[in-house]
Amino acid sequence: MSAHPDETIDRELESALAFWRDAGLDTCVEDSPVDRVHVPQPVRRSPVIVGGAPAPTASAGPDIAAAVAEAKSRASEVETLDALAHAIRAFDGCPLSRLGAKQAVFARGKPDAQVMLIGEGPGADEDQRGEPFVGKAGQLLDRMLAAIDLKDEVFITNTVFWRPPGNRTPTLEEQMICAPFVERAIALVQPRLLVLVGGASAKFMLKSDEGILKLRGQWRDWRPSEGGQTYPALPMLHPAYLLRQPREKAKAWQDLLSLGTRLAGLDAPSLES
């Protein structure tokens, strides 16, 4: 039985929207014009002192700075990846942890890997199983890595650790709150190379406004927010995007070859005497 015309249109529209999102276009035309040069910050009312203690304010919204500070404190206290995973599960400062996610999804892979992959955020399959990149996109990623002999030789995590509702792109604030845990994971694994999988990861980690189709294939330097060791980082197309746009797999293969060449070059003997 053929699909109903409305269902076909819905699928085509969903695929088109996903394509533009992965290409870096994340804002649609709105009902009224917005002055994006000046974006007002939400007003936070000063707490009213009642009996010597500040009274809670209504509709104050999440305190991003406080959540980031708490994440930094908790991340700095751990010395192992297992302890980091436990700290993330116990952390409730990220709004995503209270928006329907079943569990925190931290990482999978080799704890002392030379290559660390950082994706966007967990989806439905990852939320169910508690590991990143285990759905169809993750299976494709594993096949891609196997093609350059890196399957089971990488460490994989995301910029956020809870599934965003509806598999939407995580917000900048959600990524900022989770960033101290991501940075601590990098410090504990100490990879030689980073791979930033997808536009949301590449744009956040590199602090760039460019879309993934412009960023991909270009080696950039990533450094922790408070300074320290610099890591070579390669943005690449997300496997979920490749499933929707299989013609783009040639670009992904070029990026994989670049990764393999860069990694091999790190181990090549120096020509200097």
CSV table of C-alpha atoms in Angstrom, one decimal:
chain,number,residue,atom,x,y,z
A,1,MET,CA,0.0,0.0,0.0
A,2,SER,CA,1.4,3.4,-1.0
A,3,ALA,CA,1.9,6.1,1.6
A,4,HIS,CA,-0.8,8.7,2.0
A,5,PRO,CA,0.1,12.0,0.2
A,6,ASP,CA,0.1,13.9,3.5
A,7,GLU,CA,2.5,11.4,5.1
A,8,THR,CA,4.8,11.7,2.1
A,9,ILE,CA,4.8,15.5,2.4
A,10,ASP,CA,5.5,15.4,6.1
A,11,ARG,CA,8.5,13.1,5.6
A,12,GLU,CA,9.9,15.3,2.9
A,13,LEU,CA,9.4,18.4,5.0
A,14,GLU,CA,11.1,16.8,8.0
A,15,SER,CA,14.0,15.8,5.8
A,16,ALA,CA,14.3,19.3,4.4
A,17,LEU,CA,14.2,20.9,7.8
A,18,ALA,CA,16.9,18.4,9.1
A,19,PHE,CA,19.1,19.2,6.1
A,20,TRP,CA,19.0,22.9,6.7
A,21,ARG,CA,19.6,22.5,10.4
A,22,ASP,CA,22.7,20.4,9.8
A,23,ALA,CA,23.9,22.9,7.2
A,24,GLY,CA,23.9,25.6,10.0
A,25,LEU,CA,20.5,27.3,9.4
A,26,ASP,CA,18.8,27.1,12.8
A,27,THR,CA,16.4,30.0,12.7
A,28,CYS,CA,13.2,30.1,10.6
A,29,VAL,CA,11.3,33.2,9.5
A,30,GLU,CA,9.2,34.4,12.5
A,31,ASP,CA,5.8,36.1,12.6
A,32,SER,CA,7.3,39.4,13.6
A,33,PRO,CA,10.8,41.0,13.0
A,34,VAL,CA,13.4,40.6,15.7
A,35,ASP,CA,16.3,43.0,16.4
A,36,ARG,CA,19.1,40.4,16.6
A,37,VAL,CA,21.7,43.1,17.1
A,38,HIS,CA,20.3,43.8,20.5
A,39,VAL,CA,18.9,40.8,22.3
A,40,PRO,CA,17.5,41.8,25.7
A,41,GLN,CA,18.4,39.5,28.6
A,42,PRO,CA,15.7,38.2,30.8
A,43,VAL,CA,15.0,40.4,33.8
A,44,ARG,CA,15.9,38.9,37.1
A,45,ARG,CA,14.2,40.5,40.1
A,46,SER,CA,16.1,41.1,43.2
A,47,PRO,CA,15.0,38.6,45.9
A,48,VAL,CA,12.8,40.1,48.7
A,49,ILE,CA,14.4,39.6,52.1
A,50,VAL,CA,11.9,38.0,54.4
A,51,GLY,CA,13.0,37.2,57.9
A,52,GLY,CA,16.7,37.5,57.0
A,53,ALA,CA,16.4,35.0,54.1
A,54,PRO,CA,15.9,35.7,50.4
A,55,ALA,CA,12.4,34.7,49.3
A,56,PRO,CA,12.2,32.6,46.1
A,57,THR,CA,11.2,34.6,43.0
A,58,ALA,CA,8.6,33.4,40.5
A,59,SER,CA,9.6,32.8,36.9
A,60,ALA,CA,13.2,33.6,37.6
A,61,GLY,CA,14.4,30.9,35.1
A,62,PRO,CA,17.5,28.7,35.4
A,63,ASP,CA,20.6,30.4,36.8
A,64,ILE,CA,23.0,29.5,34.1
A,65,ALA,CA,26.1,30.9,35.8
A,66,ALA,CA,25.3,29.0,39.0
A,67,ALA,CA,24.8,25.8,37.1
A,68,VAL,CA,28.0,26.2,35.2
A,69,ALA,CA,29.9,26.9,38.5
A,70,GLU,CA,28.4,23.8,40.1
A,71,ALA,CA,29.3,21.7,37.1
A,72,LYS,CA,32.9,23.0,37.2
A,73,SER,CA,33.1,22.2,40.9
A,74,ARG,CA,31.9,18.7,40.5
A,75,ALA,CA,34.0,18.0,37.4
A,76,SER,CA,37.2,19.2,39.1
A,77,GLU,CA,36.7,16.8,42.0
A,78,VAL,CA,36.8,13.5,39.9
A,79,GLU,CA,39.9,11.7,38.9
A,80,THR,CA,38.5,8.8,36.9
A,81,LEU,CA,36.0,8.4,34.0
A,82,ASP,CA,33.8,6.2,36.2
A,83,ALA,CA,33.7,8.9,38.8
A,84,LEU,CA,32.9,11.5,36.1
A,85,ALA,CA,30.0,9.3,34.9
A,86,HIS,CA,28.7,9.1,38.4
A,87,ALA,CA,29.0,12.9,38.9
A,88,ILE,CA,27.1,13.5,35.7
A,89,ARG,CA,24.3,11.2,36.8
A,90,ALA,CA,24.0,12.9,40.1
A,91,PHE,CA,24.0,16.4,38.6
A,92,ASP,CA,20.6,18.1,38.2
A,93,GLY,CA,21.8,21.5,37.1
A,94,CYS,CA,21.1,20.9,33.4
A,95,PRO,CA,17.4,21.6,32.5
A,96,LEU,CA,17.5,18.6,30.1
A,97,SER,CA,17.7,16.2,33.0
A,98,ARG,CA,14.2,17.3,34.0
A,99,LEU,CA,12.6,17.3,30.5
A,100,GLY,CA,11.7,13.7,30.1
A,101,ALA,CA,15.1,12.0,29.6
A,102,LYS,CA,15.2,8.5,31.0
A,103,GLN,CA,18.9,8.7,32.1
A,104,ALA,CA,22.2,10.5,31.7
A,105,VAL,CA,24.2,9.3,28.6
A,106,PHE,CA,27.9,9.9,29.1
A,107,ALA,CA,30.2,7.9,26.9
A,108,ARG,CA,31.4,4.6,25.4
A,109,GLY,CA,34.7,3.4,24.0
A,110,LYS,CA,38.3,3.1,24.9
A,111,PRO,CA,39.3,5.1,28.0
A,112,ASP,CA,42.8,5.9,26.8
A,113,ALA,CA,41.9,6.4,23.1
A,114,GLN,CA,44.0,8.5,20.8
A,115,VAL,CA,40.9,9.9,19.2
A,116,MET,CA,37.9,11.3,21.0
A,117,LEU,CA,34.6,12.0,19.2
A,118,ILE,CA,32.2,14.6,20.5
A,119,GLY,CA,28.7,14.5,19.1
A,120,GLU,CA,25.6,16.7,19.7
A,121,GLY,CA,23.4,14.9,22.2
A,122,PRO,CA,21.7,11.5,22.8
A,123,GLY,CA,18.6,10.5,20.8
A,124,ALA,CA,15.9,8.0,21.6
A,125,ASP,CA,18.0,4.9,21.3
A,126,GLU,CA,20.8,6.4,23.3
A,127,ASP,CA,18.4,7.5,26.0
A,128,GLN,CA,17.0,4.0,26.2
A,129,ARG,CA,20.4,2.2,26.3
A,130,GLY,CA,22.5,4.8,28.2
A,131,GLU,CA,25.3,5.0,25.6
A,132,PRO,CA,26.0,7.5,22.9
A,133,PHE,CA,25.8,6.7,19.2
A,134,VAL,CA,24.1,3.3,19.4
A,135,GLY,CA,21.1,3.9,17.0
A,136,LYS,CA,21.2,3.8,13.2
A,137,ALA,CA,23.5,6.8,13.1
A,138,GLY,CA,25.8,5.2,15.6
A,139,GLN,CA,26.0,2.0,13.6
A,140,LEU,CA,26.9,4.0,10.5
A,141,LEU,CA,29.6,5.8,12.6
A,142,ASP,CA,31.0,2.5,13.7
A,143,ARG,CA,31.2,1.3,10.1
A,144,MET,CA,32.9,4.6,9.1
A,145,LEU,CA,35.5,4.2,11.8
A,146,ALA,CA,36.1,0.5,10.9
A,147,ALA,CA,37.0,1.6,7.4
A,148,ILE,CA,40.0,3.4,8.8
A,149,ASP,CA,40.8,0.7,11.4
A,150,LEU,CA,39.5,2.9,14.3
A,151,LYS,CA,36.5,0.9,15.4
A,152,ASP,CA,36.7,0.2,19.2
A,153,GLU,CA,39.8,2.5,19.3
A,154,VAL,CA,38.0,5.7,20.0
A,155,PHE,CA,36.2,7.4,23.0
A,156,ILE,CA,32.8,8.8,22.2
A,157,THR,CA,30.7,11.4,24.1
A,158,ASN,CA,28.4,14.4,23.4
A,159,THR,CA,28.1,18.1,24.2
A,160,VAL,CA,25.1,17.3,26.4
A,161,PHE,CA,24.3,14.1,28.3
A,162,TRP,CA,20.5,14.1,28.4
A,163,ARG,CA,18.2,13.6,25.4
A,164,PRO,CA,16.7,17.0,24.3
A,165,PRO,CA,12.9,16.7,23.9
A,166,GLY,CA,11.9,15.6,20.4
A,167,ASN,CA,15.6,15.2,19.5
A,168,ARG,CA,15.9,18.9,19.0
A,169,THR,CA,19.3,20.6,18.9
A,170,PRO,CA,20.6,21.4,22.4
A,171,THR,CA,20.6,25.1,23.3
A,172,LEU,CA,23.8,27.0,23.9
A,173,GLU,CA,22.9,27.3,27.6
A,174,GLU,CA,22.5,23.5,27.9
A,175,GLN,CA,25.8,23.0,26.2
A,176,MET,CA,27.5,25.6,28.4
A,177,ILE,CA,26.2,23.8,31.6
A,178,CYS,CA,27.6,20.5,30.4
A,179,ALA,CA,30.8,21.8,29.0
A,180,PRO,CA,32.9,21.4,32.3
A,181,PHE,CA,32.1,17.7,32.2
A,182,VAL,CA,33.1,17.5,28.6
A,183,GLU,CA,36.4,19.3,29.3
A,184,ARG,CA,37.1,17.0,32.2
A,185,ALA,CA,36.5,14.0,30.1
A,186,ILE,CA,39.0,15.3,27.6
A,187,ALA,CA,41.5,15.9,30.4
A,188,LEU,CA,41.1,12.4,31.7
A,189,VAL,CA,41.2,10.6,28.3
A,190,GLN,CA,44.0,12.8,27.0
A,191,PRO,CA,43.4,12.0,23.4
A,192,ARG,CA,45.7,13.2,20.7
A,193,LEU,CA,43.0,14.3,18.3
A,194,LEU,CA,39.4,15.4,18.6
A,195,VAL,CA,36.6,14.8,16.1
A,196,LEU,CA,33.6,17.1,16.4
A,197,VAL,CA,30.6,15.2,14.9
A,198,GLY,CA,27.9,17.4,13.5
A,199,GLY,CA,27.2,21.1,13.3
A,200,ALA,CA,25.9,21.6,16.9
A,201,SER,CA,29.1,20.1,18.3
A,202,ALA,CA,31.5,21.8,16.0
A,203,LYS,CA,30.0,25.3,16.3
A,204,PHE,CA,29.9,25.1,20.1
A,205,MET,CA,33.3,23.5,20.7
A,206,LEU,CA,35.0,25.9,18.2
A,207,LYS,CA,32.9,28.9,19.1
A,208,SER,CA,32.1,29.4,15.5
A,209,ASP,CA,29.0,30.7,13.7
A,210,GLU,CA,29.8,28.8,10.5
A,211,GLY,CA,27.7,25.8,9.5
A,212,ILE,CA,29.1,22.3,9.4
A,213,LEU,CA,29.3,22.2,5.6
A,214,LYS,CA,31.8,25.0,5.8
A,215,LEU,CA,33.6,23.8,8.9
A,216,ARG,CA,33.9,20.1,8.0
A,217,GLY,CA,37.3,18.8,6.9
A,218,GLN,CA,39.2,21.8,8.3
A,219,TRP,CA,41.5,21.1,11.2
A,220,ARG,CA,41.1,23.7,14.0
A,221,ASP,CA,42.7,24.1,17.4
A,222,TRP,CA,40.5,23.5,20.5
A,223,ARG,CA,41.6,24.7,23.9
A,224,PRO,CA,39.9,24.4,27.3
A,225,SER,CA,37.9,27.4,28.5
A,226,GLU,CA,40.4,28.3,31.1
A,227,GLY,CA,43.5,27.7,28.9
A,228,GLY,CA,45.8,24.7,28.8
A,229,GLN,CA,46.7,22.1,26.3
A,230,THR,CA,45.6,22.7,22.7
A,231,TYR,CA,44.1,19.8,20.8
A,232,PRO,CA,43.8,19.4,17.0
A,233,ALA,CA,40.0,19.1,16.2
A,234,LEU,CA,38.4,18.0,13.0
A,235,PRO,CA,34.7,18.8,12.4
A,236,MET,CA,32.9,16.2,10.3
A,237,LEU,CA,29.4,15.5,9.1
A,238,HIS,CA,27.0,13.8,11.5
A,239,PRO,CA,26.1,10.2,10.4
A,240,ALA,CA,22.4,11.0,10.9
A,241,TYR,CA,22.9,13.7,8.2
A,242,LEU,CA,24.6,11.1,5.9
A,243,LEU,CA,21.7,8.7,6.3
A,244,ARG,CA,19.4,11.5,5.0
A,245,GLN,CA,21.9,12.7,2.4
A,246,PRO,CA,23.9,9.7,1.2
A,247,ARG,CA,25.5,11.6,-1.6
A,248,GLU,CA,27.5,13.5,1.0
A,249,LYS,CA,29.2,10.3,2.1
A,250,ALA,CA,32.1,11.2,-0.2
A,251,LYS,CA,32.8,14.3,1.9
A,252,ALA,CA,32.7,12.2,5.0
A,253,TRP,CA,35.2,9.7,3.5
A,254,GLN,CA,37.5,12.6,2.7
A,255,ASP,CA,37.3,13.6,6.4
A,256,LEU,CA,38.0,10.1,7.6
A,257,LEU,CA,41.1,9.9,5.3
A,258,SER,CA,42.3,13.2,6.8
A,259,LEU,CA,41.8,11.8,10.3
A,260,GLY,CA,43.7,8.7,9.5
A,261,THR,CA,46.5,10.6,7.8
A,262,ARG,CA,46.8,13.0,10.7
A,263,LEU,CA,46.8,10.2,13.3
A,264,ALA,CA,49.5,8.2,11.3
A,265,GLY,CA,51.6,11.4,11.1
A,266,LEU,CA,51.7,11.7,14.9
A,267,ASP,CA,53.4,8.3,15.1
A,268,ALA,CA,55.7,8.8,12.1
A,269,PRO,CA,59.4,9.0,13.0
A,270,SER,CA,60.9,12.4,12.6
A,271,LEU,CA,63.2,13.1,9.7
A,272,GLU,CA,65.4,15.3,11.8
A,273,SER,CA,68.6,13.8,13.0
